Amino acid sequence: MKKVELVAEVAEKAGLSRQAAQSALEAAFESISSALQRGDEVRIQGFGTFAVNARAETSGRNPQTGAPIRIPAAKVPRFRAGKNLRDTVNAEA
């Protein structure tokens, strides 16, 4: 599902115009991104948790040359699905 399809489905289910649904989704995405940037965790009851993990610096190898390379430390976003979402995904159709 692409963002356009998600906007259309949200608009239909919530009884909103597509423009209003798109604004709401963009505001939600922006709010989640801002919270993660601050280092906060975003918990949505029944859906899941968005958080940031710190990944340590590691060493690796360039697959083309075999030369060792340094992979810098980074913060990476992560999502952990909640029980209701897991149950929904695993439910028989």
XYZ file of C-alpha atoms in Angstrom:
93
model
C 0.000 0.000 0.000
C 1.347 3.391 -0.967
C 0.755 6.660 0.867
C -1.887 7.753 -1.662
C -3.817 4.519 -1.096
C -3.508 4.909 2.681
C -4.850 8.475 2.479
C -7.806 7.289 0.379
C -8.634 4.472 2.806
C -8.365 6.709 5.879
C -10.567 9.314 4.183
C -13.196 6.686 3.407
C -13.192 5.034 6.834
C -13.146 8.312 8.786
C -15.611 10.114 6.540
C -13.089 12.846 5.700
C -12.063 14.504 2.485
C -8.839 13.201 0.988
C -7.168 16.523 1.720
C -8.175 16.386 5.399
C -7.048 12.751 5.686
C -3.709 13.586 4.069
C -3.182 16.514 6.451
C -3.992 14.313 9.442
C -1.631 11.536 8.331
C 1.195 13.968 7.592
C 0.724 15.593 11.010
C 0.839 12.168 12.687
C 3.992 11.154 10.775
C 5.640 14.489 11.572
C 4.770 14.173 15.265
C 6.205 10.653 15.454
C 9.374 11.762 13.635
C 9.823 14.753 15.950
C 9.398 12.604 19.054
C 11.950 10.083 17.782
C 14.366 12.878 16.929
C 14.130 14.073 20.546
C 14.858 10.516 21.705
C 11.328 9.896 22.969
C 9.417 6.649 22.518
C 5.972 6.731 20.881
C 3.528 4.104 22.191
C 0.225 3.615 20.398
C -1.953 1.319 22.505
C -2.943 -1.783 20.541
C -0.738 -0.884 17.550
C 2.891 -0.751 18.613
C 5.879 1.249 19.795
C 8.238 3.449 17.796
C 11.674 3.959 19.376
C 15.272 4.815 18.535
C 18.120 2.340 18.980
C 21.779 3.299 19.074
C 23.932 1.203 16.793
C 27.607 1.048 17.751
C 30.455 1.654 15.351
C 31.602 -1.554 13.676
C 34.171 -2.635 11.158
C 33.357 -4.367 7.916
C 34.798 -5.184 4.522
C 34.212 -3.621 1.130
C 32.655 -6.499 -0.862
C 34.329 -5.384 -4.111
C 37.880 -4.886 -2.878
C 37.946 -6.745 0.429
C 39.459 -3.675 2.082
C 38.449 -3.063 5.701
C 36.049 -0.173 6.263
C 34.666 1.609 9.291
C 30.879 1.629 9.663
C 30.022 4.665 11.817
C 27.729 4.602 14.835
C 24.168 5.648 14.100
C 20.743 6.021 15.621
C 18.179 3.841 13.878
C 14.385 3.950 14.217
C 12.660 0.740 15.209
C 9.060 -0.409 15.451
C 7.816 -3.128 17.774
C 4.312 -4.351 16.919
C 1.741 -4.527 19.705
C -0.246 -7.638 20.569
C -3.440 -6.506 18.805
C -1.545 -5.784 15.574
C 0.276 -9.136 15.731
C -3.020 -10.944 16.339
C -4.681 -9.121 13.438
C -1.827 -9.947 11.037
C -1.853 -13.606 12.096
C -5.656 -14.003 11.997
C -7.120 -16.362 9.426
C -8.975 -14.493 6.695
